[in-house]
């Protein structure tokens, strides 16, 4: 039986507070950026762009105009960097929106990242139940602890999405579907049958309800099985049935969730294997977090029956799902790169041009690194090795989500700074607190599970 | 001169065989060979055999395959005749790499798999017209056979094997 230590409470609270302060500062600074500030900034950037002699001159002008606070002078200087006056204004407004979008996106990415760990863990748990796996029952309480974050985490994601509105999802702007408006977008209007805020919320609530109901009953049956008399496997059989049914529901809803919550940030773009791609990343992260928490609890002596064969199996799943993720990443990228259809390929052009390092860096972190580190069978049994590989995999998949959301909302105005780090710390603290609270509520060994004996003697 | 006599102890159950192997090892006898009709889990550990390095070989063969694929396509597609085929950028290997990845992957797997299998055949001395080295045909069906060279006290060894549950103990003169 695990008890939530005071130190862990303090650490998670500190993470939440520090994260909230960092994110709040980032939000405050970016929301005080006006169109005029942006024009100064653009003028400076244009002068840094290689005008040679003009460099020093433009710099002094820019400083001067800031000092005088003269909007007219600023306008002139900003326009000097561009050929057309109108274009300069439109561009400055666009950049201002991008800067304003950044803290919303940063918060959304971090919220989604931790939600998807819990969702992936729920899917993995259901697979273990439905497959009647003999090795994993010892880890069921850990998995159930992680999935406890799903309900609050998913509600937070949807709340952020709805509150942010067109800061993240441009189609939530009613002007885009209004033929009278200057912002009217025929493509978005054509998709408004699916992409409308009411539908988004209703679908999200259906997904979350379905997942949570399964989670609730599965946990309930799992605990009830502990108290069942010897030889009575009624609850185990019930759990098996609802797990199989849930997996069918999950595959449909996960796919639709990935269109709604991620793919629709680029409403002009679509990809058919996107749901699988998100699923693969989700499963890697979930198994990695499972391995990390298991190793942590084992190091405290709370899981005495977990041996290094269990760790080896989890590390094999980390390795396998990493390869699977790469396979889907590459399949999506290569098919679009190869055919090079303009309507599809812009998605990757923006990412390669503006996000070169994160885009290719994450492939190294999510593929090359686990491939070379986790290939050796002996390494997969070494706890600190699994933890180190896990840290890189989690960071890599955070950047994966970052690469999916940011190019659509902030474009080339991205940076991993205060709002991003703050949001990650905030949700990391929340995740830690909720997960360890759930783990502390029940005995760590599901003793009534008919496979528990096999799991205890598991040896590979 | 090396001993030319060997003892064949025959068992009819893999659990009995495992225990026998442990007892014979504990009595410090050297087991020459064990013949079984199917893989017995843990037998290699009980006999104290060194772990296989076949996986390391496979990894290196895979690296060779990847190198072959890369050098081959770089020469053909980029250096020798950099044609414009459907607008694909053939200026450098990296620019056109996504199109080469399927081949790079397949050749890596091809080399790793086939060369590893051939290595296995060579190391275990298996080929089509090889004479079978089976001391007793029953070991391919339902019997297990442990072979030990007779170097010291033959009676002592025989009684030890008798205690381990051997159903049959034969002394065989091995022609060297």
XYZ file of C-alpha atoms in Angstrom:
636
model
C 0.000 0.000 0.000
C 1.405 3.302 -1.116
C 0.897 6.487 0.880
C 1.125 9.866 -0.776
C 4.220 11.389 0.785
C 4.323 15.014 1.849
C 7.390 15.569 -0.286
C 5.513 14.487 -3.400
C 2.614 16.778 -2.509
C 4.976 19.708 -2.077
C 6.840 18.947 -5.305
C 3.658 18.710 -7.355
C 2.220 21.853 -5.759
C 5.469 23.710 -6.422
C 5.383 22.557 -10.047
C 1.815 23.804 -10.421
C 2.604 27.185 -8.846
C 5.864 27.769 -10.725
C 4.231 26.597 -13.954
C 1.238 28.877 -13.475
C 3.498 31.873 -12.757
C 5.679 31.196 -15.794
C 2.702 30.676 -18.063
C 0.932 33.726 -16.639
C 3.985 35.895 -17.264
C 4.180 34.590 -20.803
C 0.472 35.299 -21.292
C 0.778 38.810 -19.851
C 3.755 39.797 -21.994
C 2.338 38.418 -25.224
C -1.094 39.982 -24.720
C 0.325 43.454 -24.322
C 1.850 43.261 -27.757
C -0.038 45.671 -30.010
C 0.032 46.008 -33.734
C 2.402 48.967 -33.434
C 4.871 46.952 -31.336
C 4.739 44.267 -33.984
C 5.533 46.819 -36.714
C 8.607 47.997 -34.828
C 9.645 44.413 -34.322
C 9.165 43.585 -38.006
C 11.096 46.682 -39.052
C 13.958 45.639 -36.810
C 13.861 42.103 -38.149
C 13.829 43.375 -41.729
C 16.825 45.592 -41.032
C 18.655 42.665 -39.443
C 17.851 40.650 -42.537
C 20.989 41.905 -44.315
C 20.554 45.522 -45.424
C 24.179 46.201 -44.524
C 24.416 49.957 -44.056
C 20.741 50.394 -43.298
C 21.200 48.170 -40.277
C 22.457 50.816 -37.856
C 20.098 53.465 -39.199
C 16.994 51.318 -38.893
C 17.976 50.357 -35.387
C 18.225 53.947 -34.193
C 14.956 54.810 -35.878
C 13.245 51.946 -34.186
C 14.576 52.918 -30.750
C 13.655 56.529 -31.374
C 10.100 55.712 -32.274
C 9.733 53.546 -29.183
C 11.087 56.365 -27.031
C 8.745 58.933 -28.564
C 5.823 56.637 -28.601
C 4.826 58.263 -31.889
C 2.523 55.953 -33.722
C 2.882 57.832 -36.970
C 6.660 57.582 -37.025
C 6.446 53.910 -36.199
C 4.117 53.324 -39.097
C 6.479 54.969 -41.512
C 9.466 53.012 -40.368
C 7.612 49.737 -40.363
C 6.395 50.370 -43.855
C 9.890 51.179 -44.993
C 10.729 47.541 -44.451
C 8.018 46.504 -46.883
C 7.131 47.583 -50.331
C 3.395 47.911 -49.918
C 1.711 49.858 -47.156
C -1.371 47.669 -47.052
C 0.574 44.483 -47.074
C 2.678 45.733 -44.164
C -0.430 46.359 -42.103
C -2.017 43.019 -42.885
C 1.220 41.234 -42.158
C 1.669 43.043 -38.837
C -1.864 42.106 -37.822
C -1.215 38.490 -38.761
C 1.988 38.403 -36.724
C 0.228 40.044 -33.779
C -2.399 37.304 -33.814
C 0.331 34.687 -33.905
C 2.001 36.245 -30.862
C -1.327 36.364 -29.033
C -2.053 32.724 -29.888
C 1.167 31.443 -28.398
C 0.244 31.122 -24.690
C -3.077 29.447 -25.605
C -1.333 26.925 -27.796
C 1.366 26.313 -25.198
C -1.299 25.531 -22.593
C -3.279 23.357 -24.985
C -0.233 21.329 -26.059
C 0.783 20.570 -22.474
C -2.810 19.716 -21.476
C -3.207 17.405 -24.454
C 0.170 15.762 -23.872
C -0.682 14.676 -20.322
C -4.244 13.743 -21.276
C -2.948 11.470 -24.011
C -0.679 9.638 -21.557
C -3.746 8.751 -19.487
C -5.781 7.827 -22.564
C -2.976 5.658 -23.947
C -2.668 3.942 -20.578
C -6.411 3.213 -20.614
C -6.147 1.660 -24.083
C -3.107 -0.376 -23.068
C -4.901 -1.519 -19.897
C -7.942 -2.598 -21.925
C -5.671 -4.540 -24.288
C -4.048 -6.333 -21.342
C -7.487 -7.226 -19.953
C -8.916 -8.349 -23.281
C -5.782 -10.310 -24.205
C -5.741 -11.936 -20.733
C -2.055 -11.180 -20.498
C -0.254 -13.215 -17.890
C 2.653 -10.891 -17.224
C 0.920 -7.594 -16.538
C -1.667 -8.012 -13.708
C 0.965 -6.915 -11.174
C 1.057 -3.545 -12.935
C -2.729 -3.076 -13.170
C -2.922 -0.774 -10.142
C -0.229 1.442 -11.638
C -2.134 1.618 -14.933
C -5.408 2.347 -13.130
C -3.649 5.143 -11.258
C -2.483 6.741 -14.496
C -5.912 6.494 -16.108
C -7.434 8.336 -13.128
C -6.077 11.517 -14.721
C -8.119 10.925 -17.902
C -11.423 12.466 -16.819
C -10.072 15.749 -15.378
C -7.342 15.909 -18.033
C -9.715 15.482 -20.977
C -12.222 17.987 -19.566
C -9.394 20.518 -19.182
C -8.337 19.961 -22.806
C -11.873 20.579 -24.064
C -12.288 23.601 -21.770
C -9.058 25.150 -23.063
C -10.151 24.455 -26.643
C -13.513 26.139 -26.192
C -12.181 29.079 -24.157
C -9.320 29.707 -26.598
C -11.737 29.586 -29.524
C -10.164 30.896 -32.691
C -6.802 31.418 -30.957
C -6.241 27.728 -31.629
C -9.079 26.585 -33.923
C -9.600 29.162 -36.652
C -12.863 27.506 -37.687
C -14.368 28.550 -34.344
C -14.366 32.129 -35.675
C -17.973 32.674 -36.888
C -16.759 35.086 -39.591
C -15.116 32.247 -41.453
C -18.469 30.656 -42.319
C -20.291 33.936 -42.942
C -20.426 34.682 -46.709
C -20.865 38.412 -45.968
C -17.633 38.646 -44.010
C -14.213 39.524 -45.392
C -12.847 36.529 -43.461
C -15.213 34.104 -45.252
C -13.450 30.861 -46.114
C -15.251 28.599 -48.531
C -13.310 25.489 -47.552
C -13.964 25.959 -43.849
C -17.606 26.782 -44.543
C -17.862 23.547 -46.522
C -16.664 21.591 -43.498
C -18.884 23.419 -41.010
C -21.207 20.410 -40.870
C -18.550 18.694 -38.786
C -16.392 21.596 -37.660
C -18.717 23.694 -35.519
C -18.325 24.492 -31.842
C -21.586 22.817 -30.771
C -20.687 19.617 -32.551
C -17.155 19.778 -31.176
C -18.397 19.971 -27.585
C -21.056 17.287 -28.035
C -18.584 14.874 -29.613
C -15.985 15.631 -26.958
C -18.495 14.907 -24.202
C -19.486 11.619 -25.856
C -15.828 10.540 -26.114
C -15.020 11.523 -22.543
C -18.175 9.919 -21.166
C -17.461 6.667 -22.981
C -13.853 6.496 -21.820
C -14.711 7.458 -18.253
C -17.572 5.005 -17.967
C -15.284 2.179 -19.046
C -12.596 3.404 -16.688
C -15.056 3.567 -13.785
C -16.495 0.089 -14.271
C -13.213 -1.560 -15.099
C -11.654 -0.197 -11.913
C -14.748 -1.204 -9.959
C -14.679 -4.790 -11.249
C -10.936 -4.966 -10.739
C -11.349 -4.023 -7.062
C -14.405 -6.237 -6.631
C -12.391 -9.207 -7.927
C -9.973 -8.709 -5.004
C -12.729 -9.345 -2.463
C -14.375 -12.173 -4.411
C -14.160 -15.650 -2.835
C -11.447 -17.933 -4.213
C -12.354 -19.417 -7.563
C -15.027 -16.822 -8.282
C -13.891 -15.009 -11.434
C -17.198 -13.316 -12.234
C -15.742 -9.807 -12.095
C -12.720 -10.817 -14.080
C -14.974 -12.120 -16.865
C -17.063 -8.935 -16.730
C -13.904 -6.869 -17.039
C -12.806 -8.954 -19.996
C -16.106 -8.309 -21.782
C -16.273 -4.576 -21.204
C -12.600 -4.232 -22.165
C -13.223 -5.881 -25.521
C -16.243 -3.648 -26.106
C -14.318 -0.569 -25.007
C -11.504 -1.257 -27.475
C -13.995 -1.107 -30.350
C -15.456 2.154 -29.012
C -11.993 3.531 -28.329
C -10.637 2.990 -31.834
C -13.525 4.940 -33.361
C -13.525 7.732 -30.804
C -9.745 8.070 -30.678
C -9.686 8.543 -34.420
C -12.420 11.198 -34.310
C -10.795 12.808 -31.282
C -7.570 13.220 -33.261
C -9.453 14.954 -36.107
C -11.294 17.220 -33.702
C -8.654 18.074 -31.157
C -5.540 18.134 -33.325
C -6.042 17.892 -37.068
C -8.673 20.672 -37.154
C -6.086 23.300 -36.141
C -5.265 23.136 -39.861
C -8.799 22.995 -41.266
C -7.527 23.114 -44.854
C -5.440 20.008 -44.402
C -6.356 16.356 -43.919
C -4.596 13.031 -43.600
C -6.168 9.590 -43.431
C -3.728 7.864 -41.099
C -3.661 10.734 -38.644
C -5.668 8.880 -35.985
C -3.242 5.960 -36.011
C -0.319 8.314 -35.846
C -1.682 10.047 -32.741
C -2.538 6.643 -31.249
C 1.033 5.376 -31.691
C 2.497 8.422 -29.932
C -0.078 8.029 -27.182
C 0.808 4.389 -26.540
C 4.567 5.051 -26.410
C 4.103 7.811 -23.843
C 1.697 5.724 -21.775
C 3.990 2.697 -21.616
C 6.958 4.934 -20.825
C 5.149 6.594 -17.917
C 4.016 3.156 -16.713
C 7.609 1.933 -16.717
C 8.810 5.048 -14.898
C 6.167 4.875 -12.163
C 6.715 1.132 -11.759
C 10.445 1.648 -11.364
C 9.823 4.466 -8.880
C 7.440 2.396 -6.765
C 9.727 -0.610 -6.954
C 12.683 1.493 -5.805
C 10.629 2.356 -2.720
C 10.117 -1.363 -2.103
C 6.366 -1.189 -2.762
C 6.243 -3.651 -5.638
C 8.384 -6.526 -4.330
C 7.046 -9.047 -6.844
C 7.844 -6.940 -9.882
C 11.101 -8.277 -11.281
C 13.300 -7.039 -14.076
C 11.425 -9.215 -16.567
C 8.388 -6.947 -16.129
C 10.602 -3.920 -16.748
C 12.043 -5.740 -19.746
C 8.565 -6.279 -21.156
C 7.586 -2.642 -20.690
C 10.834 -1.543 -22.333
C 10.087 -3.884 -25.241
C 6.737 -2.148 -25.672
C 8.478 1.248 -25.521
C 10.846 0.053 -28.222
C 8.138 -1.527 -30.369
C 5.691 1.368 -30.170
C 8.514 3.819 -30.919
C 9.219 1.945 -34.138
C 5.491 1.814 -34.881
C 5.203 5.565 -34.326
C 8.119 6.147 -36.720
C 6.561 3.892 -39.291
C 3.358 5.950 -39.243
C 5.223 9.277 -39.113
C 7.261 8.285 -42.125
C 4.304 6.824 -44.017
C 2.405 10.069 -43.593
C 5.398 12.230 -44.479
C 6.671 10.173 -47.391
C 3.330 9.758 -49.144
C 2.714 13.502 -49.034
C 6.309 14.408 -49.947
C 6.316 11.957 -52.844
C 3.097 13.041 -54.494
C 3.689 16.704 -53.600
C 0.057 17.817 -54.068
C -0.036 21.516 -53.121
C -3.107 21.243 -50.868
C -1.487 18.553 -48.752
C 2.175 19.400 -48.906
C 1.941 22.888 -47.371
C 1.562 21.133 -44.031
C 5.092 19.769 -44.261
C 6.592 22.760 -46.041
C 5.745 25.058 -43.107
C 7.121 22.501 -40.699
C 10.370 21.943 -42.554
C 10.978 25.631 -43.178
C 9.933 27.096 -39.840
C 10.334 24.124 -37.505
C 13.328 22.388 -38.997
C 15.076 21.441 -35.767
C 12.006 20.342 -33.772
C 10.549 18.524 -36.787
C 13.616 16.409 -37.556
C 14.983 16.500 -34.009
C 11.917 14.666 -32.733
C 12.493 11.863 -35.254
C 15.959 11.408 -33.776
C 14.567 11.490 -30.226
C 11.596 9.242 -30.916
C 13.234 6.795 -33.297
C 17.035 6.717 -33.450
C 17.502 7.128 -29.715
C 15.155 4.339 -28.544
C 16.199 2.167 -31.505
C 19.855 2.145 -30.519
C 19.389 2.261 -26.740
C 16.585 -0.224 -26.247
C 17.695 -2.778 -28.838
C 19.930 -4.675 -26.436
C 18.038 -7.168 -24.289
C 20.277 -6.601 -21.255
C 19.886 -2.811 -21.336
C 16.112 -3.172 -21.156
C 16.439 -4.724 -17.693
C 18.500 -1.866 -16.254
C 16.181 0.559 -14.458
C 18.160 3.752 -14.901
C 18.625 2.961 -18.568
C 14.872 2.644 -19.058
C 14.308 5.907 -17.148
C 16.853 7.798 -19.265
C 15.397 6.457 -22.506
C 11.925 7.282 -21.186
C 12.816 10.909 -20.476
C 14.031 11.377 -24.047
C 10.974 9.607 -25.471
C 8.575 11.780 -23.450
C 10.402 14.975 -24.444
C 10.353 13.797 -28.062
C 6.624 13.197 -28.010
C 5.971 16.552 -26.381
C 7.771 18.088 -29.365
C 5.660 15.881 -31.624
C 2.459 17.479 -30.270
C 4.189 20.859 -30.402
C 4.867 20.275 -34.107
C 1.236 19.388 -34.721
C -0.304 22.454 -33.048
C 2.159 25.344 -33.139
C 2.726 25.758 -36.901
C -1.021 26.248 -37.349
C -1.412 28.800 -34.572
C 1.835 30.764 -34.207
C 3.655 29.899 -37.435
C 7.273 31.017 -37.395
C 6.765 32.955 -34.128
C 7.461 29.846 -32.054
C 9.895 29.407 -29.244
C 10.121 27.028 -26.310
C 10.138 29.677 -23.605
C 8.178 30.754 -20.564
C 4.604 29.894 -21.631
C 5.598 26.472 -23.007
C 7.776 25.418 -20.075
C 5.307 26.903 -17.603
C 2.400 24.969 -19.116
C 4.361 21.698 -19.046
C 5.330 22.192 -15.391
C 1.754 23.106 -14.494
C 0.263 19.956 -15.999
C 3.172 17.772 -14.877
C 2.430 18.804 -11.281
C -1.286 18.195 -11.716
C -0.674 14.822 -13.389
C 1.751 13.709 -10.681
C -0.571 14.695 -7.882
C -3.682 13.069 -9.344
C -1.935 9.872 -10.442
C -0.142 9.255 -7.160
C -3.288 10.127 -5.230
C -5.122 7.422 -7.208
C -2.295 4.930 -6.672
C -2.362 5.591 -2.917
C -6.042 4.720 -2.640
C -5.757 0.945 -3.081
C -3.443 -1.955 -2.480
C -0.803 -2.151 -5.200
C -1.379 -5.848 -5.878
C -4.667 -6.962 -7.476
C -4.661 -10.185 -5.491
C -7.948 -11.571 -6.817
C -6.856 -11.584 -10.446
C -6.694 -15.179 -11.716
C -3.421 -14.415 -13.505
C -1.683 -12.870 -10.519
C 0.278 -16.028 -9.719
C 1.562 -16.215 -13.281
C 2.461 -12.541 -13.164
C 4.395 -12.941 -9.928
C 6.389 -15.815 -11.376
C 6.803 -14.097 -14.712
C 10.247 -14.655 -16.059
C 11.611 -13.955 -19.464
C 45.676 -40.523 -25.074
C 42.146 -39.260 -25.126
C 39.402 -41.480 -23.875
C 37.600 -43.301 -26.628
C 34.734 -44.501 -24.483
C 31.584 -42.493 -23.819
C 28.535 -43.134 -21.674
C 25.087 -42.565 -23.140
C 22.494 -42.041 -20.440
C 18.978 -42.077 -21.856
C 15.969 -40.387 -20.214
C 12.339 -40.232 -21.211
C 11.228 -37.014 -19.506
C 12.605 -33.513 -19.803
C 12.159 -32.711 -16.100
C 14.169 -35.790 -15.146
C 16.783 -34.775 -17.710
C 17.065 -31.274 -16.230
C 17.584 -32.653 -12.736
C 20.122 -35.168 -14.045
C 22.091 -32.433 -15.771
C 22.188 -30.430 -12.533
C 23.354 -33.476 -10.526
C 26.042 -34.420 -13.026
C 27.295 -30.807 -13.105
C 27.289 -30.742 -9.279
C 29.441 -33.904 -9.293
C 31.921 -32.055 -11.548
C 31.585 -34.240 -14.620
C 31.884 -32.670 -18.034
C 28.812 -33.225 -20.199
C 29.862 -33.581 -23.844
C 26.429 -33.310 -25.444
C 22.729 -33.556 -24.727
C 20.401 -34.704 -27.510
C 16.717 -33.770 -27.189
C 13.741 -34.045 -29.574
C 12.638 -30.453 -28.790
C 14.035 -27.332 -27.054
C 14.079 -27.785 -23.282
C 13.789 -24.391 -21.585
C 16.677 -23.633 -19.281
C 18.822 -26.548 -20.467
C 21.545 -24.218 -21.761
C 21.682 -22.436 -18.395
C 21.802 -25.729 -16.489
C 24.659 -26.964 -18.702
C 26.470 -23.642 -18.308
C 26.628 -22.903 -22.033
C 27.758 -19.410 -23.070
C 24.992 -17.168 -24.467
C 24.738 -16.869 -28.233
C 26.190 -13.852 -30.056
C 24.017 -14.374 -33.116
C 21.997 -11.196 -32.377
C 25.182 -9.105 -32.384
C 26.079 -10.610 -35.767
C 22.624 -9.740 -37.075
C 23.004 -6.132 -35.964
C 26.314 -5.806 -37.805
C 24.913 -7.472 -40.934
C 22.034 -4.993 -40.810
C 24.524 -2.119 -40.724
C 26.246 -3.624 -43.772
C 22.910 -3.833 -45.589
C 22.123 -0.202 -44.793
C 25.534 0.857 -46.083
C 25.164 -1.170 -49.272
C 21.739 0.343 -49.964
C 22.949 3.880 -49.345
C 26.127 3.613 -51.406
C 24.327 1.856 -54.231
C 21.511 4.374 -54.587
C 23.788 7.344 -54.022
C 25.974 6.177 -56.882
C 23.166 5.218 -59.253
C 20.650 7.989 -58.616
C 22.802 10.934 -57.589
C 26.347 10.544 -58.898
C 26.262 8.443 -62.035
C 23.161 9.719 -63.817
C 21.235 12.375 -61.860
C 18.203 12.455 -64.131
C 15.077 14.447 -63.428
C 12.473 11.733 -62.911
C 9.069 13.236 -62.239
C 10.557 16.312 -60.597
C 12.265 14.449 -57.790
C 15.276 16.412 -56.502
C 18.360 14.380 -57.411
C 20.901 17.047 -56.417
C 21.978 15.302 -53.236
C 21.212 12.043 -51.458
C 19.570 13.780 -48.513
C 17.154 15.755 -50.663
C 15.778 12.641 -52.303
C 16.119 10.371 -49.289
C 12.438 9.680 -48.466
C 12.159 7.874 -51.805
C 15.131 5.655 -50.900
C 14.039 4.733 -47.387
C 11.872 1.721 -48.392
C 14.864 0.173 -50.160
C 17.242 1.070 -47.334
C 14.885 -0.601 -44.869
C 14.375 -3.728 -46.946
C 18.062 -4.250 -47.659
C 18.875 -3.804 -43.968
C 16.365 -6.522 -43.077
C 17.461 -8.706 -46.001
C 21.134 -8.625 -45.029
C 20.464 -9.012 -41.310
C 18.119 -11.967 -41.787
C 19.897 -13.936 -44.490
C 23.450 -13.484 -43.283
C 22.373 -14.356 -39.747
C 20.770 -17.582 -40.982
C 23.866 -18.463 -42.983
C 26.022 -17.726 -39.934
C 23.814 -20.043 -37.931
C 24.248 -22.834 -40.487
C 28.008 -22.380 -40.575
C 28.427 -22.244 -36.808
C 26.207 -25.274 -36.236
C 27.734 -27.140 -39.201
C 24.506 -27.743 -41.105
C 24.252 -28.246 -44.849
C 22.139 -30.325 -47.276
C 24.274 -33.483 -47.630
C 25.571 -33.502 -44.109
C 25.648 -36.898 -42.367
C 23.363 -36.884 -39.369
C 25.268 -37.102 -36.086
C 22.552 -38.790 -34.150
C 23.798 -41.379 -31.655
C 20.329 -42.864 -31.176
C 17.365 -42.298 -33.502
C 14.940 -42.321 -30.554
C 16.243 -38.907 -29.470
C 14.395 -37.330 -32.382
C 11.121 -38.746 -31.152
C 10.618 -39.157 -27.414
C 13.947 -39.833 -25.684
C 16.656 -37.599 -24.237
C 20.306 -38.574 -24.305
C 23.233 -37.281 -22.253
C 26.730 -38.070 -23.469
C 29.678 -38.071 -21.061
C 33.278 -39.115 -21.806
C 34.692 -41.821 -19.562
C 37.942 -40.521 -18.084
C 38.113 -41.708 -14.478
C 36.135 -44.236 -12.525
C 33.586 -45.705 -14.894
C 31.541 -47.532 -12.260
C 31.154 -44.441 -10.134
C 29.835 -42.474 -13.093
C 27.467 -45.266 -14.049
C 25.994 -45.463 -10.570
C 25.599 -41.693 -10.452
C 23.710 -41.734 -13.736
C 21.625 -44.644 -12.498
C 20.546 -42.559 -9.509
C 19.471 -39.679 -11.735
C 16.664 -41.727 -13.243
C 18.227 -42.823 -16.524
C 16.136 -45.511 -18.178
C 19.137 -46.912 -20.044
C 22.907 -46.539 -19.690
C 25.142 -47.612 -22.586
C 28.891 -47.596 -22.866
C 29.907 -46.833 -26.433
C 33.323 -47.046 -28.032
C 33.771 -43.934 -30.078
C 36.046 -44.215 -33.061
C 38.141 -41.072 -33.276
